[in-house]
Amino acid sequence: MKTTMLAIGLGASLLASAPAQAWNGRGHMMVAAVAWEEMTPKAKARAAALLRKNPNYGDWVKGVPAELADKVAFMNAATWPDDIRSTHQDDGYDPTVPQADDNVGYSDPYVHAYWHFTNIAFSIDATPVPPAPAVNAIERIKLFGATLAPSGDDDVQSYDLVWLAHLVGDMHQPLHATSRYSQAKKRGDNGGNGVFVCKTGQCGKGQKLHQFWDYGVGTSQDYGSVIAAAGKLPKAPASQRAINDPDAWLKESYQLARTKAYVDPIGPAKGPYVLTTRYRVEAGQTCETQVALAGARLADLLNTRFG
């Protein structure tokens, strides 16, 4: 697909429909499992202590052997910002609402769906793209990372740790870093949520492209399965994991979206497009690489913040 980019800007699509989660629960758990194995004993101890402040902690470790409880809690914690969609107040997708930049800990009643992505918008036909919102996933990663310390307000730090573990994963999913604009999609496709794909020609409406990428490392959230799969991931190259600037992570994911997600057989309309074997294999490899990289970078961030 040949496209002409009129403009690139950091912008979040404010579509009425909710974007799919990124990654799915398994993907986020794998990111956390990778990170846990790379964290220092001091970082693990501080993280484990903070997670006990989370209201869902008991559910996370129920039935888990004591020797795995801290790790499994950390893995489950990485899914919490998605899990609260069913328990917290839906405050929409507008990052300019009064509570958009709150950081008050577990007393916060809102879902904050607009925290989950930062889109570098691009146009394929000169359709204007929106300006950057001040509150987005990258801004939150910087904020939440800055609040973490070896000691301090445990409630806020626990809340920030859980969100940080989730958002670092989110920003390594390529379709959480962009939205494609066109005359047919003047408000953007919301990171592939407005594009549909399938594996065969008989697919009806199909599956959202965004969701296809979310599920790139599987579906099972059984902690044993997740730990085993995380252990088989390729190790993140030292040169890449050393990049600790979230803005650089965003640009990397955007480039992957352009070179791996919005490529043949994905066309300029909404589809559904039948995915080739090559597309599916390369997407799976990209997802595994990004999950491993997110885990390594999360570990490095927490090792630095917790001393």
XYZ file of C-alpha atoms in Angstrom:
307
model
C 0.000 0.000 0.000
C 1.480 3.302 -1.085
C 0.546 6.255 1.082
C 1.478 9.903 1.282
C 1.909 11.333 4.743
C 0.701 14.895 4.959
C 1.465 15.406 8.616
C 2.517 13.546 11.696
C 1.343 14.675 15.092
C 0.909 13.154 18.495
C -2.838 12.758 18.809
C -5.337 10.427 20.457
C -8.392 9.375 18.465
C -11.519 10.234 20.400
C -13.808 7.655 18.828
C -17.057 6.812 20.530
C -16.259 3.102 20.532
C -13.767 1.759 23.048
C -10.404 0.572 21.731
C -9.439 -3.023 22.316
C -7.147 -3.726 25.225
C -3.429 -3.861 24.567
C -2.026 -6.238 25.033
C -4.673 -8.746 26.099
C -4.301 -10.105 29.632
C -1.769 -12.722 28.592
C 0.405 -10.185 26.815
C 0.531 -7.883 29.839
C 1.241 -10.805 32.155
C 4.119 -11.919 29.919
C 5.631 -8.427 29.976
C 5.518 -8.506 33.776
C 6.902 -12.056 33.944
C 9.887 -11.027 31.829
C 10.432 -7.934 33.976
C 10.269 -9.868 37.247
C 13.127 -12.148 36.222
C 15.262 -9.101 35.406
C 14.496 -7.124 38.571
C 16.911 -6.848 41.479
C 15.991 -8.363 44.873
C 15.501 -4.843 46.235
C 13.164 -3.880 43.392
C 11.182 -7.101 43.782
C 10.795 -6.569 47.518
C 9.574 -2.991 47.101
C 7.204 -3.947 44.282
C 5.786 -6.867 46.277
C 5.173 -4.637 49.290
C 3.399 -2.024 47.193
C 1.184 -4.545 45.433
C -0.235 -5.702 48.749
C -1.963 -2.301 48.902
C -4.034 -3.085 45.817
C -7.668 -4.016 46.584
C -7.436 -7.027 44.262
C -4.281 -8.470 45.793
C -6.089 -11.353 47.517
C -7.605 -12.489 44.230
C -4.245 -12.294 42.471
C -2.537 -14.769 44.799
C -5.460 -17.043 45.656
C -4.338 -20.649 45.271
C -0.814 -19.636 44.202
C 2.143 -21.359 45.919
C 3.877 -19.061 48.391
C 7.150 -19.138 46.479
C 5.392 -17.760 43.372
C 2.973 -15.353 45.048
C 5.007 -12.172 44.562
C 5.731 -12.906 40.914
C 2.161 -13.910 40.067
C 0.808 -10.854 41.886
C 3.086 -8.675 39.765
C 1.906 -10.439 36.614
C -1.751 -9.992 37.516
C -1.173 -6.392 38.570
C -0.166 -5.581 34.999
C -3.736 -6.357 33.869
C -5.454 -4.252 36.552
C -5.877 -1.037 34.499
C -7.881 -3.076 31.980
C -9.747 -5.055 34.627
C -11.186 -1.895 36.222
C -13.236 -1.208 33.108
C -15.939 -3.355 34.725
C -15.737 -1.829 38.216
C -14.805 1.841 37.821
C -16.602 4.826 36.371
C -16.306 5.202 32.608
C -15.160 8.773 32.006
C -14.887 8.446 28.242
C -11.974 9.088 25.901
C -11.556 12.831 26.207
C -8.157 13.594 27.793
C -9.276 17.132 28.662
C -11.846 16.166 31.319
C -11.081 17.691 34.756
C -9.853 14.387 36.245
C -7.644 13.526 33.257
C -4.344 14.292 34.990
C -5.247 13.056 38.478
C -2.784 10.914 40.400
C -4.498 10.270 43.724
C -4.111 6.539 44.269
C -6.801 3.923 44.720
C -9.445 6.478 45.706
C -9.586 7.387 42.019
C -12.954 6.095 40.724
C -12.286 6.569 37.017
C -11.239 4.195 34.225
C -9.018 6.767 32.434
C -9.194 4.978 29.067
C -7.276 7.861 27.459
C -4.183 6.915 29.490
C -3.670 3.726 27.494
C -2.287 5.131 24.249
C -0.338 7.904 22.573
C -0.977 8.042 18.847
C 1.339 9.479 16.236
C -1.359 10.305 13.723
C -0.778 9.980 9.990
C -2.917 10.756 6.958
C -3.032 8.754 3.724
C -4.845 11.414 1.685
C -4.112 14.844 3.196
C -6.900 14.592 5.786
C -5.991 16.881 8.718
C -4.773 15.176 11.899
C -5.451 16.433 15.455
C -3.010 18.191 17.777
C -1.402 16.404 20.675
C -3.399 15.970 23.890
C -1.465 16.886 27.012
C -2.476 13.698 28.845
C -1.552 10.378 27.239
C 0.266 7.110 27.899
C 3.772 8.522 27.476
C 3.039 11.459 29.778
C 1.651 9.017 32.366
C 4.666 6.706 32.144
C 6.940 9.634 32.899
C 4.746 10.833 35.763
C 4.195 7.437 37.385
C 7.839 6.490 37.029
C 8.908 9.715 38.724
C 6.747 9.050 41.801
C 8.240 5.623 42.543
C 10.876 5.517 45.263
C 12.290 3.133 47.887
C 9.867 4.719 50.378
C 7.047 7.241 50.468
C 3.267 7.360 50.038
C 2.570 3.674 49.557
C -1.007 4.081 48.310
C -0.102 6.397 45.451
C 3.075 4.488 44.652
C 1.173 1.198 44.547
C -1.376 2.694 42.159
C 1.363 4.187 40.002
C 3.335 0.937 39.925
C 0.332 -1.030 38.672
C -0.385 1.521 35.968
C 3.277 1.753 35.011
C 3.590 -2.015 34.579
C 0.572 -1.867 32.284
C 1.431 1.222 30.258
C 4.999 0.208 29.474
C 3.445 -2.870 27.905
C 0.810 -0.832 26.075
C 3.372 1.421 24.445
C 5.219 -1.537 22.958
C 2.088 -2.688 21.112
C 2.510 -0.957 17.731
C -1.162 -0.082 17.309
C -1.186 1.849 20.586
C 1.187 4.323 18.965
C -0.717 5.479 15.903
C -4.039 6.228 14.238
C -4.585 6.348 10.489
C -6.618 9.237 9.066
C -8.397 9.544 5.745
C -11.480 11.124 4.205
C -13.308 7.901 5.094
C -11.985 8.057 8.678
C -11.730 11.762 9.486
C -11.496 11.009 13.214
C -8.920 8.300 12.670
C -9.158 4.513 12.781
C -8.210 4.442 16.488
C -5.137 2.303 16.130
C -6.655 -0.230 13.750
C -10.003 -0.518 15.544
C -11.686 0.738 12.382
C -10.013 -1.874 10.169
C -11.164 -5.499 9.988
C -9.235 -8.642 9.097
C -9.719 -12.390 8.888
C -7.746 -15.535 8.104
C -9.969 -16.844 5.286
C -12.200 -15.362 2.609
C -15.333 -16.487 4.454
C -15.107 -14.226 7.473
C -18.163 -11.976 7.544
C -17.291 -8.677 9.247
C -13.994 -10.034 10.557
C -11.852 -9.166 13.570
C -10.485 -5.726 14.397
C -6.889 -5.295 13.266
C -6.073 -3.845 16.684
C -7.456 -6.914 18.416
C -5.505 -9.227 16.115
C -2.306 -7.564 17.312
C -3.419 -7.572 20.953
C -3.698 -11.358 20.790
C -0.320 -11.813 19.111
C 1.136 -13.905 21.961
C -1.914 -16.061 22.678
C -4.883 -15.964 25.025
C -4.423 -18.176 28.105
C -3.974 -16.297 31.391
C -3.035 -19.395 33.372
C 0.031 -18.202 35.262
C 1.967 -21.402 34.618
C 1.392 -21.093 30.886
C 2.338 -17.419 30.942
C 5.575 -18.037 32.859
C 6.564 -20.842 30.488
C 5.861 -18.740 27.404
C 7.707 -15.717 28.803
C 10.734 -17.899 29.449
C 10.881 -18.857 25.763
C 10.819 -15.321 24.407
C 13.887 -13.991 22.616
C 16.090 -11.867 24.847
C 15.923 -8.152 24.190
C 19.161 -6.901 22.592
C 21.254 -4.909 25.055
C 21.402 -1.924 22.695
C 17.612 -1.718 22.501
C 16.792 -2.312 26.153
C 19.253 0.431 27.052
C 16.955 2.997 25.415
C 15.136 4.375 28.454
C 13.344 7.354 26.883
C 9.574 6.684 26.589
C 9.382 9.079 23.653
C 11.822 6.830 21.795
C 9.659 3.801 22.629
C 6.700 5.582 21.071
C 8.578 6.320 17.858
C 9.751 2.699 17.646
C 6.204 1.391 18.000
C 4.919 3.882 15.445
C 7.500 2.720 12.921
C 6.520 -0.895 13.551
C 2.879 -0.011 12.973
C 3.756 1.532 9.620
C 6.105 -1.262 8.509
C 4.437 -4.327 10.048
C 0.744 -3.562 10.699
C -0.427 -1.177 7.963
C 1.121 -3.171 5.131
C -0.122 -5.575 2.465
C -2.709 -7.065 2.589
C -4.087 -4.198 4.729
C -5.602 -1.642 2.376
C -6.805 1.945 2.845
C -10.443 1.095 3.644
C -12.026 -0.795 6.547
C -11.848 -4.256 4.958
C -12.200 -7.006 5.950
C -8.808 -7.982 4.572
C -7.681 -11.603 4.415
C -4.352 -11.908 6.221
C -1.612 -13.810 4.443
C 0.493 -16.412 6.207
C 3.497 -14.130 5.887
C 1.649 -11.245 7.555
C 0.489 -13.421 10.443
C 3.923 -14.964 11.024
C 5.737 -11.621 10.965
C 3.127 -10.056 13.235
C 3.557 -12.885 15.742
C 7.329 -12.484 15.710
C 7.006 -8.725 16.181
C 4.644 -9.206 19.114
C 7.020 -11.615 20.855
C 9.963 -9.270 20.332
C 8.014 -6.282 21.657
C 6.744 -8.125 24.737
C 10.290 -9.190 25.596
C 11.599 -5.665 25.045
C 8.836 -4.108 27.149
C 9.609 -6.506 29.995
C 13.315 -5.753 29.932
C 12.752 -1.999 29.865
C 10.184 -2.205 32.659
C 12.686 -4.089 34.798
C 15.394 -1.516 34.149
C 13.018 1.325 35.013
C 11.963 -0.274 38.312
C 15.521 -1.250 39.234
C 16.489 2.382 38.813
C 13.530 3.817 40.714
C 13.640 1.399 43.644
C 17.391 1.627 44.161
